[in-house]
């Protein structure tokens, strides 16, 4: 720990990851990059790897990237914590949040 | 994994810009018909112009496959009175819709006459518009013969109409028995955008994706002259594009968030995405086109970055047939926008007040919930899977709920009404108010320039954008056929190029989010709930100061951020137009959501008119038009569309 080299990096924008990629499933086809109307992602410089989230603060949360990904599980929608919805089991009254 | 700083940590450096950089380079493109904006209206415009055999070019800021407000989907094909299950006459329904003050009677007539044909053409292309797989057998509104699914919306009540003019109990001459109107069809809109793009490609439309259009080019570069082309910027490469066109159709929608930006959720401050930034309106304004109704605003209710992103229809959580219950399971008397209340979309002020008082007295416990489990299974599926599953941004919301374990047959869905508070009066939106003035050809006041969809004043919805786009494409093609070769002014293009690249010539100063927030704050202070002559003039002064002192500091590090910066300049122009329009209307108005403290009289007869604004020799010039200036809708439409052939039968 103590010998680790640290770069000086500004605060990252918050929220930072509108989606989460699963590198084991994603094959870097970049369909999600192309369908995004905002250009939130850029292709990974290394072919076959998941795209890079470059403009998370511009995301519309419209979900086309997730809806159109041909590989189920490769990309998951990730609501910012303050936007995550709640529900309640009608029978037990138990409350859940996304 | 996969955030920018993950990459930075792993690699020790930032990723290289992934696209070739072509700042200052130029590409020139010739078109018979140029379509600006490849959303719903733009795609339809391009398709219908290309069907006339012309050379059609489409320039789109995002990627046409999913761009625009209708990119992710659409569930309601609204106001389709020509469908076989409708019980009202299309012309009568159009007239009824046009009774709302400050609407667009021209667009409504086109919508009501042609959007059923438009829907059938969409089906030809591969869009799903019927329950062909028999998934919803037994749902109310489903017709076994056609397999169309009628929505309860507008079946009796039209709650977009002001309370005293509502149609409840209204008997249409064409529907004397008062049957359900059946004028809205539920559709599988997530299938639409990809098939529209495919049809454009099949017809040979040249599509330029990731090109943000920045200005219109006019004959001799003169304001008010014929439009002969446009300029654009590739937001990935930074290349400058010059388009030359015989006719041009603007379809960039309106302006989303002018009054509000959350700098950390910068793409999430309005119903629409950041791409909807007033570009088309600003470029038409600078070219000298006439605009109208620009003083009209709405209140942003959802997706402001500060509020939960879900719906505000009826009792919400999440509307159409979903009963609302309190935390103890007690029914809250909200309308449910369903069959039982014939499509009521918002509670009456009395019901709203009663519920609020009930909460304070302990009669209703918060939070409220949508009682999906109480619904009949087929209706629950129709709302959760079909309606919310297909309506634009809600597709991914329902998926995310399902993946997290939500089961609508078992679980109550939480509502955020009351617990998240109301929207501030200062959080306004412009887009469903003003826009470009058009005539019966959807031609603007400029020769060679047409407009469609939300780009026009007082727009409506998805099928309206589709039908008016399709119509504008037809008319712009007819014009392009008979007009001479366009000549663009090199000087005008050079000036625009300098304006476009100014922010990338700087590497520090003010970035786009700060500038947007500054514009938004000025509009909140000076052009919002409290409007007076002096406040509005202070607003103009503040916006001018921003233009003179902050805009010259604007910097952009790459082509993408340059696009965002140029959007700010559109928003700034748009804000100035709204303020000018607000100064021009010296009366208050309920339908325009417009309160002038110094002119408090509400909708006095002498002010019941459209105000128009345009630039003439660089000066703002105001004008006016009477309500219903479009004349007899049926006759005007028929006189101009004798050659209309209905559903496309070509290859
Ligand atoms: C969440 C949501 C749900 C909705 N659900 C429904 C529904 O169920 N039923 C319904 O009837 N309506 C619905 N609507 C409304 C419907 O989507 C719109 O009415 C319709 O998309 C408007 O079409 P348009 O072509 O005018 O604008 P858009 O479809 O928004 O297209 C405008 C296009 O212009 C492009 N553009 C902008 N600026 C530029 C520029 N400078 N250069 C190049 N291109 C540019 C944009 O990228 C965009 O693609 C919904 C809207 C939203 C946001
Ligand atoms: S997340 Fe899906 S669409 Fe995106 S690159 Fe990976 S596999 Fe392709
Ligand atoms: S949700 Fe929409 S805006 Fe956000 S990254 Fe996905 S496609 Fe882009």
PDB file of N, CA and C in Angstrom, chain A residues 7 9 12 14-17 21 33-39 42-43 45 50-55 57-64 66-68 77 79 82-90 95 98, chain B residues 2-5 7-8 18-19 63 66 68 72 210 236 264-268 271-273 275 307-309 327 369 371 393 395-397 400-401 404 406 410-412 414 416 512-513 560-561 564:
ATOM      1  N   UNK A   7      -1.551   8.737  -8.865  1.00  0.00           N
ATOM      2  CA  UNK A   7      -1.654   9.933  -9.699  1.00  0.00           C
ATOM      3  C   UNK A   7      -2.585  10.911  -8.999  1.00  0.00           C
ATOM      4  N   UNK A   9      -5.705  12.875  -9.361  1.00  0.00           N
ATOM      5  CA  UNK A   9      -6.857  12.854 -10.280  1.00  0.00           C
ATOM      6  C   UNK A   9      -7.969  13.712  -9.675  1.00  0.00           C
ATOM      7  N   UNK A  12     -14.131  12.340  -9.685  1.00  0.00           N
ATOM      8  CA  UNK A  12     -14.826  11.837 -10.866  1.00  0.00           C
ATOM      9  C   UNK A  12     -16.249  12.377 -10.834  1.00  0.00           C
ATOM     10  N   UNK A  14     -20.187  12.474 -10.773  1.00  0.00           N
ATOM     11  CA  UNK A  14     -21.104  11.603 -10.058  1.00  0.00           C
ATOM     12  C   UNK A  14     -22.492  11.784 -10.630  1.00  0.00           C
ATOM     13  N   UNK A  15     -23.259  10.773 -10.890  1.00  0.00           N
ATOM     14  CA  UNK A  15     -22.855   9.372 -10.867  1.00  0.00           C
ATOM     15  C   UNK A  15     -21.931   9.066 -12.036  1.00  0.00           C
ATOM     16  N   UNK A  16     -21.226   7.984 -11.888  1.00  0.00           N
ATOM     17  CA  UNK A  16     -20.098   7.739 -12.752  1.00  0.00           C
ATOM     18  C   UNK A  16     -20.281   6.598 -13.734  1.00  0.00           C
ATOM     19  N   UNK A  17     -21.251   5.736 -13.462  1.00  0.00           N
ATOM     20  CA  UNK A  17     -21.390   4.548 -14.309  1.00  0.00           C
ATOM     21  C   UNK A  17     -22.869   4.249 -14.557  1.00  0.00           C
ATOM     22  N   UNK A  21     -20.518  -2.974 -17.431  1.00  0.00           N
ATOM     23  CA  UNK A  21     -20.202  -3.991 -18.436  1.00  0.00           C
ATOM     24  C   UNK A  21     -19.681  -5.239 -17.754  1.00  0.00           C
ATOM     25  N   UNK A  33     -22.292   1.447 -28.370  1.00  0.00           N
ATOM     26  CA  UNK A  33     -21.657   2.743 -28.676  1.00  0.00           C
ATOM     27  C   UNK A  33     -22.441   3.427 -29.782  1.00  0.00           C
ATOM     28  N   UNK A  34     -22.847   2.644 -30.782  1.00  0.00           N
ATOM     29  CA  UNK A  34     -23.512   3.223 -31.945  1.00  0.00           C
ATOM     30  C   UNK A  34     -24.952   3.632 -31.680  1.00  0.00           C
ATOM     31  N   UNK A  35     -25.679   2.883 -30.870  1.00  0.00           N
ATOM     32  CA  UNK A  35     -27.090   3.236 -30.662  1.00  0.00           C
ATOM     33  C   UNK A  35     -27.269   4.380 -29.667  1.00  0.00           C
ATOM     34  N   UNK A  36     -26.238   4.712 -28.927  1.00  0.00           N
ATOM     35  CA  UNK A  36     -26.372   5.764 -27.906  1.00  0.00           C
ATOM     36  C   UNK A  36     -26.514   7.125 -28.595  1.00  0.00           C
ATOM     37  N   UNK A  37     -27.606   7.826 -28.319  1.00  0.00           N
ATOM     38  CA  UNK A  37     -27.820   9.103 -29.008  1.00  0.00           C
ATOM     39  C   UNK A  37     -26.922  10.202 -28.462  1.00  0.00           C
ATOM     40  N   UNK A  38     -26.281   9.926 -27.340  1.00  0.00           N
ATOM     41  CA  UNK A  38     -25.473  10.935 -26.671  1.00  0.00           C
ATOM     42  C   UNK A  38     -23.978  10.754 -26.929  1.00  0.00           C
ATOM     43  N   UNK A  39     -23.566   9.550 -27.310  1.00  0.00           N
ATOM     44  CA  UNK A  39     -22.144   9.195 -27.352  1.00  0.00           C
ATOM     45  C   UNK A  39     -21.542   9.200 -25.948  1.00  0.00           C
ATOM     46  N   UNK A  42     -17.052   5.414 -25.675  1.00  0.00           N
ATOM     47  CA  UNK A  42     -16.176   5.290 -26.839  1.00  0.00           C
ATOM     48  C   UNK A  42     -15.717   3.826 -26.917  1.00  0.00           C
ATOM     49  N   UNK A  43     -15.367   3.370 -28.125  1.00  0.00           N
ATOM     50  CA  UNK A  43     -14.875   1.994 -28.247  1.00  0.00           C
ATOM     51  C   UNK A  43     -13.581   1.829 -27.445  1.00  0.00           C
ATOM     52  N   UNK A  45      -9.856   0.945 -26.923  1.00  0.00           N
ATOM     53  CA  UNK A  45      -8.722   0.861 -27.849  1.00  0.00           C
ATOM     54  C   UNK A  45      -8.315  -0.593 -28.104  1.00  0.00           C
ATOM     55  N   UNK A  50     -14.869  -4.338 -23.573  1.00  0.00           N
ATOM     56  CA  UNK A  50     -16.039  -3.460 -23.426  1.00  0.00           C
ATOM     57  C   UNK A  50     -15.686  -2.003 -23.681  1.00  0.00           C
ATOM     58  N   UNK A  51     -16.642  -1.256 -24.185  1.00  0.00           N
ATOM     59  CA  UNK A  51     -16.430   0.174 -24.407  1.00  0.00           C
ATOM     60  C   UNK A  51     -16.049   0.893 -23.112  1.00  0.00           C
ATOM     61  N   UNK A  52     -15.581   2.122 -23.274  1.00  0.00           N
ATOM     62  CA  UNK A  52     -15.218   2.943 -22.112  1.00  0.00           C
ATOM     63  C   UNK A  52     -16.282   4.011 -21.916  1.00  0.00           C
ATOM     64  N   UNK A  53     -16.686   4.198 -20.673  1.00  0.00           N
ATOM     65  CA  UNK A  53     -17.703   5.210 -20.357  1.00  0.00           C
ATOM     66  C   UNK A  53     -17.004   6.560 -20.248  1.00  0.00           C
ATOM     67  N   UNK A  54     -17.193   7.401 -21.246  1.00  0.00           N
ATOM     68  CA  UNK A  54     -16.467   8.675 -21.270  1.00  0.00           C
ATOM     69  C   UNK A  54     -17.309   9.840 -20.757  1.00  0.00           C
ATOM     70  N   UNK A  55     -18.620   9.830 -21.050  1.00  0.00           N
ATOM     71  CA  UNK A  55     -19.466  10.973 -20.672  1.00  0.00           C
ATOM     72  C   UNK A  55     -20.656  10.523 -19.825  1.00  0.00           C
ATOM     73  N   UNK A  57     -22.008  11.722 -17.279  1.00  0.00           N
ATOM     74  CA  UNK A  57     -22.868  12.828 -16.834  1.00  0.00           C
ATOM     75  C   UNK A  57     -23.807  13.315 -17.925  1.00  0.00           C
ATOM     76  N   UNK A  58     -23.673  12.790 -19.152  1.00  0.00           N
ATOM     77  CA  UNK A  58     -24.575  13.203 -20.230  1.00  0.00           C
ATOM     78  C   UNK A  58     -25.636  12.155 -20.521  1.00  0.00           C
ATOM     79  N   UNK A  59     -25.612  11.057 -19.775  1.00  0.00           N
ATOM     80  CA  UNK A  59     -26.530   9.947 -20.065  1.00  0.00           C
ATOM     81  C   UNK A  59     -27.980  10.384 -19.888  1.00  0.00           C
ATOM     82  N   UNK A  60     -28.839   9.955 -20.818  1.00  0.00           N
ATOM     83  CA  UNK A  60     -30.278  10.265 -20.779  1.00  0.00           C
ATOM     84  C   UNK A  60     -31.040   9.170 -20.020  1.00  0.00           C
ATOM     85  N   UNK A  61     -30.379   8.077 -19.714  1.00  0.00           N
ATOM     86  CA  UNK A  61     -31.013   6.935 -19.057  1.00  0.00           C
ATOM     87  C   UNK A  61     -32.196   6.413 -19.871  1.00  0.00           C
ATOM     88  N   UNK A  62     -32.078   6.485 -21.184  1.00  0.00           N
ATOM     89  CA  UNK A  62     -33.127   5.981 -22.082  1.00  0.00           C
ATOM     90  C   UNK A  62     -32.980   4.495 -22.363  1.00  0.00           C
ATOM     91  N   UNK A  63     -31.792   3.971 -22.121  1.00  0.00           N
ATOM     92  CA  UNK A  63     -31.630   2.519 -22.123  1.00  0.00           C
ATOM     93  C   UNK A  63     -31.402   1.824 -23.450  1.00  0.00           C
ATOM     94  N   UNK A  64     -31.224   2.555 -24.549  1.00  0.00           N
ATOM     95  CA  UNK A  64     -31.057   1.879 -25.842  1.00  0.00           C
ATOM     96  C   UNK A  64     -29.848   0.957 -25.843  1.00  0.00           C
ATOM     97  N   UNK A  66     -28.667  -0.848 -23.462  1.00  0.00           N
ATOM     98  CA  UNK A  66     -28.996  -2.123 -22.819  1.00  0.00           C
ATOM     99  C   UNK A  66     -30.000  -2.890 -23.668  1.00  0.00           C
ATOM    100  N   UNK A  67     -31.027  -2.180 -24.161  1.00  0.00           N
ATOM    101  CA  UNK A  67     -32.078  -2.844 -24.946  1.00  0.00           C
ATOM    102  C   UNK A  67     -31.523  -3.511 -26.197  1.00  0.00           C
ATOM    103  N   UNK A  68     -30.538  -2.893 -26.830  1.00  0.00           N
ATOM    104  CA  UNK A  68     -30.086  -3.374 -28.138  1.00  0.00           C
ATOM    105  C   UNK A  68     -28.842  -4.260 -28.087  1.00  0.00           C
ATOM    106  N   UNK A  77     -28.017  -2.051 -16.719  1.00  0.00           N
ATOM    107  CA  UNK A  77     -28.396  -0.685 -16.390  1.00  0.00           C
ATOM    108  C   UNK A  77     -28.082  -0.429 -14.927  1.00  0.00           C
ATOM    109  N   UNK A  79     -28.850   2.408 -12.315  1.00  0.00           N
ATOM    110  CA  UNK A  79     -29.403   3.681 -11.863  1.00  0.00           C
ATOM    111  C   UNK A  79     -28.505   4.344 -10.841  1.00  0.00           C
ATOM    112  N   UNK A  82     -29.681   7.631  -6.084  1.00  0.00           N
ATOM    113  CA  UNK A  82     -30.839   8.469  -5.729  1.00  0.00           C
ATOM    114  C   UNK A  82     -32.031   8.293  -6.660  1.00  0.00           C
ATOM    115  N   UNK A  83     -31.849   7.577  -7.759  1.00  0.00           N
ATOM    116  CA  UNK A  83     -32.954   7.399  -8.700  1.00  0.00           C
ATOM    117  C   UNK A  83     -33.557   5.988  -8.628  1.00  0.00           C
ATOM    118  N   UNK A  84     -33.035   5.151  -7.752  1.00  0.00           N
ATOM    119  CA  UNK A  84     -33.488   3.753  -7.783  1.00  0.00           C
ATOM    120  C   UNK A  84     -34.862   3.578  -7.156  1.00  0.00           C
ATOM    121  N   UNK A  85     -35.741   2.907  -7.884  1.00  0.00           N
ATOM    122  CA  UNK A  85     -37.137   2.772  -7.473  1.00  0.00           C
ATOM    123  C   UNK A  85     -37.366   1.748  -6.374  1.00  0.00           C
ATOM    124  N   UNK A  86     -38.507   1.909  -5.711  1.00  0.00           N
ATOM    125  CA  UNK A  86     -38.903   1.017  -4.610  1.00  0.00           C
ATOM    126  C   UNK A  86     -40.171   0.255  -4.966  1.00  0.00           C
ATOM    127  N   UNK A  87     -40.356  -0.883  -4.322  1.00  0.00           N
ATOM    128  CA  UNK A  87     -41.627  -1.583  -4.397  1.00  0.00           C
ATOM    129  C   UNK A  87     -41.900  -2.296  -3.091  1.00  0.00           C
ATOM    130  N   UNK A  88     -43.133  -2.780  -2.950  1.00  0.00           N
ATOM    131  CA  UNK A  88     -43.530  -3.429  -1.699  1.00  0.00           C
ATOM    132  C   UNK A  88     -44.283  -4.702  -2.014  1.00  0.00           C
ATOM    133  N   UNK A  89     -43.910  -5.768  -1.367  1.00  0.00           N
ATOM    134  CA  UNK A  89     -44.647  -7.023  -1.518  1.00  0.00           C
ATOM    135  C   UNK A  89     -46.028  -6.827  -0.890  1.00  0.00           C
ATOM    136  N   UNK A  90     -47.065  -7.029  -1.707  1.00  0.00           N
ATOM    137  CA  UNK A  90     -48.415  -6.714  -1.228  1.00  0.00           C
ATOM    138  C   UNK A  90     -48.817  -7.610  -0.054  1.00  0.00           C
ATOM    139  N   UNK A  95     -40.414  -4.210   1.956  1.00  0.00           N
ATOM    140  CA  UNK A  95     -40.047  -3.161   1.001  1.00  0.00           C
ATOM    141  C   UNK A  95     -38.713  -3.497   0.346  1.00  0.00           C
ATOM    142  N   UNK A  98     -34.399  -1.223  -5.955  1.00  0.00           N
ATOM    143  CA  UNK A  98     -33.542  -1.730  -7.037  1.00  0.00           C
ATOM    144  C   UNK A  98     -32.084  -1.702  -6.583  1.00  0.00           C
TER     145      UNK A  98
ATOM    146  N   UNK B   2     -14.444  -0.341 -16.774  1.00  0.00           N
ATOM    147  CA  UNK B   2     -14.848   0.340 -18.000  1.00  0.00           C
ATOM    148  C   UNK B   2     -15.221   1.801 -17.848  1.00  0.00           C
ATOM    149  N   UNK B   3     -15.078   2.348 -16.661  1.00  0.00           N
ATOM    150  CA  UNK B   3     -15.204   3.797 -16.585  1.00  0.00           C
ATOM    151  C   UNK B   3     -13.882   4.387 -17.075  1.00  0.00           C
ATOM    152  N   UNK B   4     -13.925   5.670 -17.333  1.00  0.00           N
ATOM    153  CA  UNK B   4     -12.733   6.338 -17.835  1.00  0.00           C
ATOM    154  C   UNK B   4     -11.566   6.203 -16.857  1.00  0.00           C
ATOM    155  N   UNK B   5     -11.860   6.382 -15.562  1.00  0.00           N
ATOM    156  CA  UNK B   5     -10.739   6.351 -14.610  1.00  0.00           C
ATOM    157  C   UNK B   5     -10.247   4.937 -14.331  1.00  0.00           C
ATOM    158  N   UNK B   7      -9.797   2.901 -16.740  1.00  0.00           N
ATOM    159  CA  UNK B   7      -8.816   2.831 -17.835  1.00  0.00           C
ATOM    160  C   UNK B   7      -7.555   3.578 -17.444  1.00  0.00           C
ATOM    161  N   UNK B   8      -7.755   4.772 -16.909  1.00  0.00           N
ATOM    162  CA  UNK B   8      -6.613   5.616 -16.531  1.00  0.00           C
ATOM    163  C   UNK B   8      -5.736   4.902 -15.507  1.00  0.00           C
ATOM    164  N   UNK B  18     -10.753   8.197 -30.092  1.00  0.00           N
ATOM    165  CA  UNK B  18     -10.837   7.000 -30.936  1.00  0.00           C
ATOM    166  C   UNK B  18     -11.147   7.261 -32.409  1.00  0.00           C
ATOM    167  N   UNK B  19     -11.463   8.490 -32.764  1.00  0.00           N
ATOM    168  CA  UNK B  19     -11.850   8.771 -34.154  1.00  0.00           C
ATOM    169  C   UNK B  19     -10.819   9.701 -34.782  1.00  0.00           C
ATOM    170  N   UNK B  63     -27.244   8.736 -33.824  1.00  0.00           N
ATOM    171  CA  UNK B  63     -27.315   7.745 -34.883  1.00  0.00           C
ATOM    172  C   UNK B  63     -28.800   7.505 -35.140  1.00  0.00           C
ATOM    173  N   UNK B  66     -31.516   5.043 -33.309  1.00  0.00           N
ATOM    174  CA  UNK B  66     -32.211   5.200 -32.022  1.00  0.00           C
ATOM    175  C   UNK B  66     -32.264   6.654 -31.563  1.00  0.00           C
ATOM    176  N   UNK B  68     -33.402  10.657 -31.003  1.00  0.00           N
ATOM    177  CA  UNK B  68     -34.620  11.428 -30.774  1.00  0.00           C
ATOM    178  C   UNK B  68     -35.467  10.916 -29.633  1.00  0.00           C
ATOM    179  N   UNK B  72     -36.038   5.241 -28.339  1.00  0.00           N
ATOM    180  CA  UNK B  72     -36.194   3.974 -27.625  1.00  0.00           C
ATOM    181  C   UNK B  72     -37.538   3.297 -27.878  1.00  0.00           C
ATOM    182  N   UNK B 210     -24.116  11.341 -36.632  1.00  0.00           N
ATOM    183  CA  UNK B 210     -23.155  12.080 -35.786  1.00  0.00           C
ATOM    184  C   UNK B 210     -22.771  13.412 -36.413  1.00  0.00           C
ATOM    185  N   UNK B 236     -17.671  13.524 -34.009  1.00  0.00           N
ATOM    186  CA  UNK B 236     -16.607  12.585 -33.666  1.00  0.00           C
ATOM    187  C   UNK B 236     -15.274  13.011 -34.283  1.00  0.00           C
ATOM    188  N   UNK B 264     -24.229  17.459 -12.752  1.00  0.00           N
ATOM    189  CA  UNK B 264     -23.732  16.085 -12.667  1.00  0.00           C
ATOM    190  C   UNK B 264     -24.635  15.085 -13.371  1.00  0.00           C
ATOM    191  N   UNK B 265     -25.875  15.489 -13.631  1.00  0.00           N
ATOM    192  CA  UNK B 265     -26.765  14.655 -14.435  1.00  0.00           C
ATOM    193  C   UNK B 265     -27.166  15.497 -15.640  1.00  0.00           C
ATOM    194  N   UNK B 266     -26.153  15.919 -16.375  1.00  0.00           N
ATOM    195  CA  UNK B 266     -26.359  16.910 -17.426  1.00  0.00           C
ATOM    196  C   UNK B 266     -27.195  16.430 -18.594  1.00  0.00           C
ATOM    197  N   UNK B 267     -27.359  15.131 -18.743  1.00  0.00           N
ATOM    198  CA  UNK B 267     -28.151  14.615 -19.854  1.00  0.00           C
ATOM    199  C   UNK B 267     -29.559  14.261 -19.424  1.00  0.00           C
ATOM    200  N   UNK B 268     -29.934  14.708 -18.261  1.00  0.00           N
ATOM    201  CA  UNK B 268     -31.079  14.125 -17.595  1.00  0.00           C
ATOM    202  C   UNK B 268     -31.906  15.201 -16.924  1.00  0.00           C
ATOM    203  N   UNK B 271     -37.546  15.825 -20.068  1.00  0.00           N
ATOM    204  CA  UNK B 271     -38.113  14.627 -20.685  1.00  0.00           C
ATOM    205  C   UNK B 271     -37.229  14.173 -21.866  1.00  0.00           C
ATOM    206  N   UNK B 272     -36.710  15.137 -22.620  1.00  0.00           N
ATOM    207  CA  UNK B 272     -35.909  14.799 -23.790  1.00  0.00           C
ATOM    208  C   UNK B 272     -34.423  14.738 -23.429  1.00  0.00           C
ATOM    209  N   UNK B 273     -33.647  14.181 -24.338  1.00  0.00           N
ATOM    210  CA  UNK B 273     -32.219  14.085 -24.058  1.00  0.00           C
ATOM    211  C   UNK B 273     -31.524  15.395 -24.415  1.00  0.00           C
ATOM    212  N   UNK B 275     -29.630  16.048 -26.710  1.00  0.00           N
ATOM    213  CA  UNK B 275     -29.532  16.340 -28.149  1.00  0.00           C
ATOM    214  C   UNK B 275     -30.584  17.355 -28.599  1.00  0.00           C
ATOM    215  N   UNK B 307     -35.457  14.709  -9.614  1.00  0.00           N
ATOM    216  CA  UNK B 307     -36.665  13.956  -9.283  1.00  0.00           C
ATOM    217  C   UNK B 307     -36.558  12.543  -9.818  1.00  0.00           C
ATOM    218  N   UNK B 308     -37.441  11.695  -9.327  1.00  0.00           N
ATOM    219  CA  UNK B 308     -37.453  10.320  -9.779  1.00  0.00           C
ATOM    220  C   UNK B 308     -37.925  10.260 -11.211  1.00  0.00           C
ATOM    221  N   UNK B 309     -37.342   9.382 -11.995  1.00  0.00           N
ATOM    222  CA  UNK B 309     -37.767   9.302 -13.389  1.00  0.00           C
ATOM    223  C   UNK B 309     -38.862   8.258 -13.553  1.00  0.00           C
ATOM    224  N   UNK B 327     -50.324   3.721   1.743  1.00  0.00           N
ATOM    225  CA  UNK B 327     -49.399   2.758   2.354  1.00  0.00           C
ATOM    226  C   UNK B 327     -50.127   1.653   3.108  1.00  0.00           C
ATOM    227  N   UNK B 369     -48.887   3.742  -3.708  1.00  0.00           N
ATOM    228  CA  UNK B 369     -48.396   2.665  -4.572  1.00  0.00           C
ATOM    229  C   UNK B 369     -49.348   2.433  -5.748  1.00  0.00           C
ATOM    230  N   UNK B 371     -51.228  -0.326  -7.546  1.00  0.00           N
ATOM    231  CA  UNK B 371     -51.633  -1.677  -7.137  1.00  0.00           C
ATOM    232  C   UNK B 371     -51.754  -2.592  -8.361  1.00  0.00           C
ATOM    233  N   UNK B 393     -38.393   5.555 -22.874  1.00  0.00           N
ATOM    234  CA  UNK B 393     -37.421   5.287 -21.810  1.00  0.00           C
ATOM    235  C   UNK B 393     -37.903   4.273 -20.774  1.00  0.00           C
ATOM    236  N   UNK B 395     -38.934   1.298 -21.262  1.00  0.00           N
ATOM    237  CA  UNK B 395     -38.595  -0.099 -21.592  1.00  0.00           C
ATOM    238  C   UNK B 395     -37.493  -0.602 -20.651  1.00  0.00           C
ATOM    239  N   UNK B 396     -36.463   0.194 -20.511  1.00  0.00           N
ATOM    240  CA  UNK B 396     -35.340  -0.249 -19.683  1.00  0.00           C
ATOM    241  C   UNK B 396     -35.677  -0.148 -18.187  1.00  0.00           C
ATOM    242  N   UNK B 397     -36.604   0.717 -17.850  1.00  0.00           N
ATOM    243  CA  UNK B 397     -37.004   0.824 -16.441  1.00  0.00           C
ATOM    244  C   UNK B 397     -37.706  -0.462 -16.012  1.00  0.00           C
ATOM    245  N   UNK B 400     -35.262  -3.261 -15.724  1.00  0.00           N
ATOM    246  CA  UNK B 400     -34.415  -3.169 -14.538  1.00  0.00           C
ATOM    247  C   UNK B 400     -35.184  -3.590 -13.285  1.00  0.00           C
ATOM    248  N   UNK B 401     -36.458  -3.192 -13.206  1.00  0.00           N
ATOM    249  CA  UNK B 401     -37.298  -3.640 -12.082  1.00  0.00           C
ATOM    250  C   UNK B 401     -37.434  -5.164 -12.105  1.00  0.00           C
ATOM    251  N   UNK B 404     -34.411  -6.914 -10.982  1.00  0.00           N
ATOM    252  CA  UNK B 404     -34.129  -6.760  -9.556  1.00  0.00           C
ATOM    253  C   UNK B 404     -35.112  -7.554  -8.701  1.00  0.00           C
ATOM    254  N   UNK B 406     -38.696  -7.432  -9.073  1.00  0.00           N
ATOM    255  CA  UNK B 406     -40.070  -6.927  -8.986  1.00  0.00           C
ATOM    256  C   UNK B 406     -40.992  -7.806  -9.817  1.00  0.00           C
ATOM    257  N   UNK B 410     -47.356  -9.556  -7.881  1.00  0.00           N
ATOM    258  CA  UNK B 410     -47.188  -9.744  -6.438  1.00  0.00           C
ATOM    259  C   UNK B 410     -46.924  -8.427  -5.716  1.00  0.00           C
ATOM    260  N   UNK B 411     -46.252  -7.486  -6.430  1.00  0.00           N
ATOM    261  CA  UNK B 411     -45.705  -6.322  -5.743  1.00  0.00           C
ATOM    262  C   UNK B 411     -46.385  -5.006  -6.125  1.00  0.00           C
ATOM    263  N   UNK B 412     -46.486  -4.144  -5.141  1.00  0.00           N
ATOM    264  CA  UNK B 412     -46.984  -2.787  -5.348  1.00  0.00           C
ATOM    265  C   UNK B 412     -45.822  -1.913  -5.781  1.00  0.00           C
ATOM    266  N   UNK B 414     -43.994   1.619  -6.036  1.00  0.00           N
ATOM    267  CA  UNK B 414     -44.068   2.874  -5.270  1.00  0.00           C
ATOM    268  C   UNK B 414     -44.276   4.094  -6.167  1.00  0.00           C
ATOM    269  N   UNK B 416     -44.006   8.398  -6.275  1.00  0.00           N
ATOM    270  CA  UNK B 416     -43.191   9.434  -5.610  1.00  0.00           C
ATOM    271  C   UNK B 416     -43.946  10.739  -5.438  1.00  0.00           C
ATOM    272  N   UNK B 512     -18.946  23.871 -21.173  1.00  0.00           N
ATOM    273  CA  UNK B 512     -20.357  23.994 -21.579  1.00  0.00           C
ATOM    274  C   UNK B 512     -21.360  23.889 -20.446  1.00  0.00           C
ATOM    275  N   UNK B 513     -21.059  23.078 -19.425  1.00  0.00           N
ATOM    276  CA  UNK B 513     -22.067  22.918 -18.374  1.00  0.00           C
ATOM    277  C   UNK B 513     -22.214  24.184 -17.544  1.00  0.00           C
ATOM    278  N   UNK B 560     -16.632  16.253 -29.539  1.00  0.00           N
ATOM    279  CA  UNK B 560     -17.866  15.983 -28.795  1.00  0.00           C
ATOM    280  C   UNK B 560     -18.225  17.173 -27.902  1.00  0.00           C
ATOM    281  N   UNK B 561     -17.241  17.635 -27.167  1.00  0.00           N
ATOM    282  CA  UNK B 561     -17.504  18.760 -26.262  1.00  0.00           C
ATOM    283  C   UNK B 561     -17.756  20.041 -27.057  1.00  0.00           C
ATOM    284  N   UNK B 564     -21.443  19.957 -27.697  1.00  0.00           N
ATOM    285  CA  UNK B 564     -22.174  20.393 -26.496  1.00  0.00           C
ATOM    286  C   UNK B 564     -22.064  21.911 -26.309  1.00  0.00           C
TER     287      UNK B 564
END
